[in-house]
Amino acid sequence: MSLVLFGISVITFLTMTLAPGDPAEIIMAGQHEGASAEKIAALRKELGLNHPLPIRYLVWLKNVLCGDLGHSFRTGDPVAAEILVRLPTTLTLAFFTFLFAASVSAAGGIVSALFQNRAPDKCHRLWTVLAVSIPDYWLGLMLMLVFSLKLQWFPVAGGSGLRAFILPALTLGLSVSAAEGRVFRASIIEILSQDYVRFAYSKGLTRTAVFIRHVLKPAMLPMISMWGMLLGHLLGGAVVVESVFSLPGLGKLTADAVLNRDMPMIQGTVLTMTLMFVIAGQTADMIYDLLIRHKDFL
Amino acid sequence: MIAGGCLTLLIFILALAGPGIAPRDPLSLDLEHRLQKPDAEYLLGTDHLGRCVLSRILCGAGTSLLSAAAAVSYALLIGIPAGFVAGLGNRVADAVLTRICDAVLAFPFLILALALTAVTGPSLKSLILGVGMAAWAWWARFVRGMVLTAKEKDFVRQGFAMGLSQIRLIRRYILPQILPPLLVSISLSAGRMMVVISSLSYLGFGIQPPAPEWGIMLRESRLYLTSALWLMMAPGIAVSISVLAFNLLGEGLKDWFGVRGSG
Amino acid sequence: MKLLEVEKLSVGIAGKGSAGRDIVHEISFSLDRGETFGLLGESGTGKTLLAYSLCGLLIPPLSITGGMIRFAGETLYPGDKKALSRKRGKHIFMMFQSASSALNPYLTVGKQIAEAMEAVHGLSYKTALQRAEMLLERVRLERSVVSAYPFQLSGGMQQRILIAIALGLCPEILIADEPTAGLDVVTELNILELLQDLKAEGMGILLISHDIMAVSYLAENIGVMLDGHLVETGETKQVLASPQNAYTRRMTEALGDLEVKIEK
Ligand SMILES: Nc1ncnc2c1ncn2[C@@H]1O[C@H](COP(=O)(O)OP(=O)(O)OP(=O)(O)O)[C@@H](O)[C@H]1O
Ligand SMILES: [Mg+2]
């Protein structure tokens, strides 16, 4: 775990530091003042760019641990503050997407597994292949066209309140729910073939009781680790979807930062999102362990 | 499987023949025929600069397929050898490689790809490099897992005990076992790479205008969302169908080889 | 009229043309309260399939392909598709061949005993759980086992759990599919004694086993299956003393040889 965190910090630091282009020159270029050689040299010294790499890494790490992610090349504002402002938007989006994906995938997986190899299952499987084939950004544009521009049910872009999150969450959730539905289906089918399910029938339990107690609940277990992995996908997808719908979240911030080659900002957002991803994974593992140890939740 | 295979083949042929059969030059501007609806002359209409959409789609196919293929091969080129070294090599190599993979995989994939792209600035080359560099670790872990499983099989152990050389063992015993799931994953991942690359192109991180590419075309079309629907439909459907083709191919291969849940 | 009557029951696998075939052929036997019918036969002859078919637990492509099953005068097959499954638990209960895979690894033993009584006898869950503790004592396990998970128990203990479930359900017919397979001799005897108790309570037991000793301990009547056919039936003593069928003869002879060798 700590090794992974160390690895993350090194990778983040190196990719951004080794990027071609002298940060001092970039900053100077952004300020439109006469960028003399002395000024650049002074700035280099101020930024600590003259030290060897390991020292620079340690200084950077110390700052990061103190919550100082540096200042944006473009605006000069502190990166950490900007990220905090954007964070709630992305978290809300992730939450709605999760709700949507979890419910749709659960319903799809159950129906598909119960009607294995029959019409509903075939439809579901076809749907899942289709859903993962449609790119997020195009789906977003289409939804926007139909529901915002034609039907005017939702604000076109930006907008305020929770309504603004519905279309983006649908966009982001579609492919995820399809992928999850497949895993859930496989998990249910695997359990349905277990001897203990048949034995539960032999005890005289009703179909519903057997399905809920002996099939559904164990089938949820693999989904929990899947949900942990999901956040990584959501954060990545947020870059695309937030840009399409102009939602001012972390994803949009990252996308803009990459377009502007605003290295400290990229570094900050990448680090934040990766940490969120790692924490989500750890939480999922913890919940999984907890449930395994106290199986009585069933 | 059949459908996926045929569709993939068709798309490859279209991509290869695209520049040849395109009715017009995908780059030539014709400001008198801006935003024309699809008609007999322009089968898929024209865009905001009067360029023929059909020609741009056909010529863009090559770019999209090639860049996805390049990104996948790039990831495979690093990932597969790394996986073999970790799976067959000594403990130290395995431990080091596994740790590196863990760290790389701790990043959300698209975020890492984006960050790596940012290092060299927006261009198709850096996009492909970035995506490939973000993806190799997944392959390394995948191959390592399969090699370890293959190694545990009795007849492979027998081979080791008989003192066959490593190369021979890999070729004769291990490769045949891991090839089917690998092919399935490659096909599925090619589809995913197409989505990723065209998404990032859409955001403006990949190939730069005026080159024809599906993601870029969609990016340019978004300003004409209401007035010129065809501008958005054509490339979107093109991407979706290509990705679908790879996914169907992958699913078909999966059924064919009888591979269970991978990727 | 006996409690359970099975006539010419066949079980087959569905399939087009020659792919479809019968695996179990025309089995007939009957069983009354307090009786035990022992079913012998080597691995793969279809004993378990026969047992599943009596509980309506066959999973497609397997299904009953012919014959008749009557329970207390009511025809369960042929007829209403649900008739067999309605008898499950309350009237006919099957203890599966492998106790370790029959118990759900995610539920405590107590819950698995209790849920059966809850479903079949309409007990409240709390009462059922209390009764489960008592049942555990009856099968000579500690009360604390209620909160254990199956994988924490040995094979013999798991088999006792199945017997506890049978005690709780109190069905008229109990099908015990190889209840002593894989157990040491002492544990085996314990299990057989418990089954003897169940028999004394008036359950009719269909005891499936490869083990002649176990079967002759409990069963008045036995049947011997070979390749899906019932090749010999009759009173236990008689069949063992003067087997008619070649296969049964070989089986009893082998047993005799073994005893002679051990005595030497
Ligand atoms: N789902 C199935 N599809 C096809 N054949 C099956 C299926 N289930 C069982 N069989 C076949 O039916 C035959 C009888 O199986 P069964 O489990 O009833 O044997 P058994 O007498 O209980 O053996 P054992 O003593 O090992 O438990 C076997 O030869 C098996 O191959
Ligand atoms: Mg059996």
Short mmCIF file of N, CA and C in Angstrom, two decimals, chain C residues 119-225:
data_model
loop_
_atom_site.label_atom_id
_atom_site.label_comp_id
_atom_site.label_asym_id
_atom_site.label_seq_id
_atom_site.Cartn_x
_atom_site.Cartn_y
_atom_site.Cartn_z
N ALA C 119 -39.72 -22.17 6.83
CA ALA C 119 -40.45 -22.22 5.57
C ALA C 119 -41.52 -23.31 5.58
N VAL C 120 -41.18 -24.45 6.19
CA VAL C 120 -42.07 -25.60 6.05
C VAL C 120 -43.11 -25.69 7.16
N HIS C 121 -42.69 -25.41 8.41
CA HIS C 121 -43.64 -25.54 9.51
C HIS C 121 -44.17 -24.20 9.99
N GLY C 122 -43.77 -23.14 9.31
CA GLY C 122 -44.30 -21.82 9.66
C GLY C 122 -43.91 -21.33 11.04
N LEU C 123 -42.76 -21.81 11.54
CA LEU C 123 -42.29 -21.30 12.83
C LEU C 123 -41.78 -19.87 12.64
N SER C 124 -41.81 -19.10 13.71
CA SER C 124 -41.15 -17.79 13.62
C SER C 124 -39.66 -18.05 13.59
N TYR C 125 -38.94 -17.11 13.03
CA TYR C 125 -37.51 -17.34 12.84
C TYR C 125 -36.81 -17.57 14.17
N LYS C 126 -37.26 -16.83 15.21
CA LYS C 126 -36.62 -16.95 16.52
C LYS C 126 -36.83 -18.34 17.13
N THR C 127 -38.06 -18.79 17.09
CA THR C 127 -38.36 -20.13 17.61
C THR C 127 -37.57 -21.17 16.83
N ALA C 128 -37.53 -20.99 15.52
CA ALA C 128 -36.84 -21.96 14.68
C ALA C 128 -35.36 -22.02 15.08
N LEU C 129 -34.79 -20.86 15.36
CA LEU C 129 -33.37 -20.83 15.72
C LEU C 129 -33.15 -21.54 17.06
N GLN C 130 -34.10 -21.35 17.99
CA GLN C 130 -33.97 -22.05 19.28
C GLN C 130 -34.09 -23.55 19.09
N ARG C 131 -35.04 -23.94 18.24
CA ARG C 131 -35.18 -25.38 17.98
C ARG C 131 -33.93 -25.93 17.32
N ALA C 132 -33.30 -25.12 16.47
CA ALA C 132 -32.09 -25.57 15.80
C ALA C 132 -31.02 -25.96 16.82
N GLU C 133 -30.93 -25.17 17.90
CA GLU C 133 -29.95 -25.51 18.94
C GLU C 133 -30.26 -26.87 19.56
N MET C 134 -31.54 -27.10 19.82
CA MET C 134 -31.92 -28.38 20.40
C MET C 134 -31.59 -29.53 19.45
N LEU C 135 -31.87 -29.29 18.17
CA LEU C 135 -31.61 -30.33 17.18
C LEU C 135 -30.12 -30.64 17.12
N LEU C 136 -29.30 -29.61 17.25
CA LEU C 136 -27.86 -29.84 17.23
C LEU C 136 -27.46 -30.77 18.37
N GLU C 137 -28.09 -30.58 19.51
CA GLU C 137 -27.79 -31.48 20.63
C GLU C 137 -28.22 -32.90 20.30
N ARG C 138 -29.36 -33.01 19.64
CA ARG C 138 -29.82 -34.36 19.32
C ARG C 138 -28.88 -35.08 18.37
N VAL C 139 -28.21 -34.35 17.48
CA VAL C 139 -27.24 -35.03 16.62
C VAL C 139 -25.85 -35.01 17.24
N ARG C 140 -25.83 -34.77 18.54
CA ARG C 140 -24.60 -34.80 19.33
C ARG C 140 -23.55 -33.80 18.87
N LEU C 141 -24.01 -32.58 18.66
CA LEU C 141 -23.08 -31.48 18.41
C LEU C 141 -23.30 -30.45 19.51
N GLU C 142 -22.30 -29.58 19.68
CA GLU C 142 -22.45 -28.54 20.69
C GLU C 142 -23.49 -27.52 20.24
N ARG C 143 -24.15 -26.89 21.21
CA ARG C 143 -25.13 -25.86 20.87
C ARG C 143 -24.47 -24.67 20.17
N SER C 144 -23.21 -24.45 20.53
CA SER C 144 -22.53 -23.26 19.98
C SER C 144 -22.31 -23.37 18.47
N VAL C 145 -22.50 -24.57 17.94
CA VAL C 145 -22.30 -24.76 16.50
C VAL C 145 -23.31 -23.93 15.69
N VAL C 146 -24.43 -23.52 16.30
CA VAL C 146 -25.41 -22.73 15.55
C VAL C 146 -24.78 -21.56 14.82
N SER C 147 -23.78 -20.93 15.47
CA SER C 147 -23.23 -19.72 14.84
C SER C 147 -21.96 -20.01 14.06
N ALA C 148 -21.69 -21.30 13.80
CA ALA C 148 -20.50 -21.63 13.02
C ALA C 148 -20.85 -21.63 11.52
N TYR C 149 -19.83 -21.44 10.70
CA TYR C 149 -20.02 -21.56 9.25
C TYR C 149 -19.61 -22.96 8.82
N PRO C 150 -20.22 -23.48 7.77
CA PRO C 150 -19.98 -24.87 7.37
C PRO C 150 -18.50 -25.23 7.25
N PHE C 151 -17.70 -24.29 6.69
CA PHE C 151 -16.30 -24.67 6.45
C PHE C 151 -15.52 -24.81 7.75
N GLN C 152 -16.13 -24.38 8.86
CA GLN C 152 -15.43 -24.55 10.14
C GLN C 152 -15.68 -25.93 10.73
N LEU C 153 -16.51 -26.73 10.05
CA LEU C 153 -16.87 -28.04 10.59
C LEU C 153 -16.23 -29.14 9.77
N SER C 154 -16.04 -30.31 10.42
CA SER C 154 -15.48 -31.45 9.70
C SER C 154 -16.59 -32.12 8.86
N GLY C 155 -16.17 -33.03 8.01
CA GLY C 155 -17.14 -33.70 7.13
C GLY C 155 -18.23 -34.41 7.92
N GLY C 156 -17.85 -35.08 9.00
CA GLY C 156 -18.81 -35.80 9.81
C GLY C 156 -19.80 -34.84 10.46
N MET C 157 -19.27 -33.70 10.92
CA MET C 157 -20.15 -32.72 11.55
C MET C 157 -21.13 -32.14 10.54
N GLN C 158 -20.62 -31.90 9.32
CA GLN C 158 -21.51 -31.36 8.28
C GLN C 158 -22.63 -32.34 7.98
N GLN C 159 -22.28 -33.62 7.96
CA GLN C 159 -23.30 -34.64 7.69
C GLN C 159 -24.36 -34.62 8.79
N ARG C 160 -23.91 -34.40 10.03
CA ARG C 160 -24.86 -34.31 11.14
C ARG C 160 -25.79 -33.11 10.99
N ILE C 161 -25.25 -32.03 10.42
CA ILE C 161 -26.10 -30.85 10.21
C ILE C 161 -27.25 -31.22 9.27
N LEU C 162 -26.92 -31.96 8.21
CA LEU C 162 -27.98 -32.37 7.29
C LEU C 162 -29.02 -33.21 8.04
N ILE C 163 -28.53 -34.07 8.94
CA ILE C 163 -29.47 -34.90 9.70
C ILE C 163 -30.32 -34.02 10.62
N ALA C 164 -29.68 -32.99 11.19
CA ALA C 164 -30.44 -32.07 12.05
C ALA C 164 -31.54 -31.39 11.24
N ILE C 165 -31.21 -31.03 10.01
CA ILE C 165 -32.24 -30.41 9.16
C ILE C 165 -33.37 -31.40 8.93
N ALA C 166 -32.99 -32.67 8.68
CA ALA C 166 -34.02 -33.70 8.47
C ALA C 166 -34.89 -33.83 9.71
N LEU C 167 -34.26 -33.81 10.89
CA LEU C 167 -35.02 -33.92 12.14
C LEU C 167 -35.99 -32.76 12.27
N GLY C 168 -35.51 -31.58 11.91
CA GLY C 168 -36.35 -30.39 12.02
C GLY C 168 -37.52 -30.44 11.06
N LEU C 169 -37.26 -30.91 9.86
CA LEU C 169 -38.33 -30.93 8.85
C LEU C 169 -39.31 -32.05 9.13
N CYS C 170 -38.78 -33.17 9.66
CA CYS C 170 -39.61 -34.33 9.95
C CYS C 170 -40.45 -34.78 8.75
N PRO C 171 -39.81 -35.06 7.62
CA PRO C 171 -40.57 -35.46 6.44
C PRO C 171 -41.01 -36.92 6.57
N GLU C 172 -41.99 -37.32 5.77
CA GLU C 172 -42.38 -38.73 5.79
C GLU C 172 -41.33 -39.59 5.10
N ILE C 173 -40.76 -39.04 4.03
CA ILE C 173 -39.74 -39.77 3.29
C ILE C 173 -38.43 -39.01 3.36
N LEU C 174 -37.37 -39.71 3.75
CA LEU C 174 -36.05 -39.09 3.76
C LEU C 174 -35.18 -39.82 2.75
N ILE C 175 -34.59 -39.06 1.85
CA ILE C 175 -33.65 -39.68 0.92
C ILE C 175 -32.25 -39.32 1.40
N ALA C 176 -31.46 -40.32 1.75
CA ALA C 176 -30.10 -40.05 2.23
C ALA C 176 -29.14 -40.53 1.16
N ASP C 177 -28.51 -39.59 0.45
CA ASP C 177 -27.61 -39.95 -0.65
C ASP C 177 -26.20 -40.09 -0.10
N GLU C 178 -25.75 -41.31 0.01
CA GLU C 178 -24.42 -41.63 0.52
C GLU C 178 -24.06 -40.82 1.75
N PRO C 179 -24.79 -41.00 2.83
CA PRO C 179 -24.55 -40.18 4.02
C PRO C 179 -23.25 -40.53 4.72
N THR C 180 -22.66 -41.69 4.37
CA THR C 180 -21.46 -42.08 5.11
C THR C 180 -20.21 -42.10 4.24
N ALA C 181 -20.35 -41.59 3.01
CA ALA C 181 -19.18 -41.63 2.13
C ALA C 181 -18.07 -40.74 2.69
N GLY C 182 -16.88 -41.24 2.67
CA GLY C 182 -15.73 -40.43 3.07
C GLY C 182 -15.59 -40.22 4.56
N LEU C 183 -16.30 -41.02 5.37
CA LEU C 183 -16.17 -40.85 6.82
C LEU C 183 -15.41 -42.04 7.41
N ASP C 184 -14.77 -41.83 8.56
CA ASP C 184 -14.09 -42.96 9.19
C ASP C 184 -15.14 -43.89 9.82
N VAL C 185 -14.70 -45.08 10.19
CA VAL C 185 -15.65 -46.12 10.60
C VAL C 185 -16.48 -45.70 11.81
N VAL C 186 -15.83 -45.07 12.79
CA VAL C 186 -16.54 -44.69 14.01
C VAL C 186 -17.61 -43.65 13.69
N THR C 187 -17.21 -42.63 12.93
CA THR C 187 -18.18 -41.60 12.56
C THR C 187 -19.30 -42.20 11.73
N GLU C 188 -18.94 -43.11 10.87
CA GLU C 188 -19.94 -43.74 10.02
C GLU C 188 -21.01 -44.43 10.88
N LEU C 189 -20.54 -45.12 11.90
CA LEU C 189 -21.48 -45.82 12.77
C LEU C 189 -22.39 -44.82 13.48
N ASN C 190 -21.79 -43.69 13.92
CA ASN C 190 -22.59 -42.65 14.58
C ASN C 190 -23.71 -42.17 13.68
N ILE C 191 -23.35 -41.91 12.43
CA ILE C 191 -24.34 -41.40 11.48
C ILE C 191 -25.43 -42.44 11.27
N LEU C 192 -25.02 -43.70 11.14
CA LEU C 192 -26.02 -44.75 10.91
C LEU C 192 -26.95 -44.87 12.10
N GLU C 193 -26.40 -44.69 13.30
CA GLU C 193 -27.26 -44.74 14.50
C GLU C 193 -28.28 -43.62 14.49
N LEU C 194 -27.81 -42.45 14.06
CA LEU C 194 -28.74 -41.32 13.99
C LEU C 194 -29.86 -41.61 12.99
N LEU C 195 -29.47 -42.19 11.85
CA LEU C 195 -30.49 -42.53 10.86
C LEU C 195 -31.46 -43.56 11.42
N GLN C 196 -30.92 -44.47 12.22
CA GLN C 196 -31.76 -45.49 12.87
C GLN C 196 -32.81 -44.80 13.76
N ASP C 197 -32.38 -43.73 14.45
CA ASP C 197 -33.33 -42.96 15.27
C ASP C 197 -34.45 -42.39 14.41
N LEU C 198 -34.06 -41.83 13.28
CA LEU C 198 -35.05 -41.23 12.38
C LEU C 198 -36.05 -42.28 11.92
N LYS C 199 -35.49 -43.47 11.65
CA LYS C 199 -36.34 -44.57 11.20
C LYS C 199 -37.33 -44.93 12.31
N ALA C 200 -36.81 -44.97 13.53
CA ALA C 200 -37.67 -45.30 14.67
C ALA C 200 -38.77 -44.27 14.83
N GLU C 201 -38.51 -43.04 14.45
CA GLU C 201 -39.55 -42.01 14.53
C GLU C 201 -40.61 -42.19 13.47
N GLY C 202 -40.36 -43.09 12.53
CA GLY C 202 -41.39 -43.37 11.53
C GLY C 202 -41.10 -42.82 10.15
N MET C 203 -39.90 -42.33 9.93
CA MET C 203 -39.58 -41.87 8.58
C MET C 203 -39.29 -43.07 7.69
N GLY C 204 -39.73 -42.96 6.45
CA GLY C 204 -39.30 -43.94 5.47
C GLY C 204 -38.01 -43.43 4.85
N ILE C 205 -37.00 -44.29 4.82
CA ILE C 205 -35.70 -43.81 4.35
C ILE C 205 -35.29 -44.53 3.07
N LEU C 206 -34.91 -43.72 2.08
CA LEU C 206 -34.27 -44.30 0.91
C LEU C 206 -32.78 -44.06 1.09
N LEU C 207 -32.05 -45.14 1.37
CA LEU C 207 -30.64 -45.00 1.69
C LEU C 207 -29.80 -45.38 0.48
N ILE C 208 -29.10 -44.42 -0.06
CA ILE C 208 -28.27 -44.67 -1.24
C ILE C 208 -26.83 -44.83 -0.79
N SER C 209 -26.17 -45.85 -1.27
CA SER C 209 -24.79 -46.05 -0.81
C SER C 209 -24.06 -47.03 -1.71
N HIS C 210 -22.72 -47.00 -1.67
CA HIS C 210 -21.98 -48.10 -2.30
C HIS C 210 -21.64 -49.13 -1.25
N ASP C 211 -21.94 -48.79 -0.02
CA ASP C 211 -21.39 -49.54 1.09
C ASP C 211 -22.39 -50.60 1.57
N ILE C 212 -22.10 -51.88 1.29
CA ILE C 212 -23.03 -52.95 1.65
C ILE C 212 -23.26 -53.02 3.15
N MET C 213 -22.20 -52.80 3.89
CA MET C 213 -22.31 -52.89 5.35
C MET C 213 -23.34 -51.88 5.87
N ALA C 214 -23.21 -50.63 5.40
CA ALA C 214 -24.12 -49.59 5.86
C ALA C 214 -25.55 -49.94 5.49
N VAL C 215 -25.71 -50.40 4.27
CA VAL C 215 -27.06 -50.68 3.80
C VAL C 215 -27.67 -51.83 4.59
N SER C 216 -26.87 -52.89 4.81
CA SER C 216 -27.45 -54.04 5.50
C SER C 216 -27.73 -53.72 6.97
N TYR C 217 -27.08 -52.72 7.51
CA TYR C 217 -27.32 -52.31 8.89
C TYR C 217 -28.73 -51.75 9.05
N LEU C 218 -29.19 -50.96 8.03
CA LEU C 218 -30.44 -50.23 8.17
C LEU C 218 -31.61 -50.81 7.37
N ALA C 219 -31.28 -51.35 6.18
CA ALA C 219 -32.37 -51.59 5.23
C ALA C 219 -32.96 -52.98 5.32
N GLU C 220 -34.31 -53.02 5.25
CA GLU C 220 -34.98 -54.32 5.17
C GLU C 220 -34.91 -54.84 3.75
N ASN C 221 -35.09 -53.89 2.82
CA ASN C 221 -35.09 -54.27 1.41
C ASN C 221 -33.96 -53.55 0.71
N ILE C 222 -33.37 -54.19 -0.27
CA ILE C 222 -32.37 -53.47 -1.04
C ILE C 222 -32.62 -53.67 -2.53
N GLY C 223 -32.05 -52.72 -3.28
CA GLY C 223 -32.06 -52.85 -4.72
C GLY C 223 -30.64 -52.61 -5.20
N VAL C 224 -30.25 -53.26 -6.26
CA VAL C 224 -28.91 -53.07 -6.80
C VAL C 224 -29.04 -52.49 -8.21
N MET C 225 -28.35 -51.39 -8.42
CA MET C 225 -28.42 -50.74 -9.73
C MET C 225 -27.15 -50.98 -10.51
#
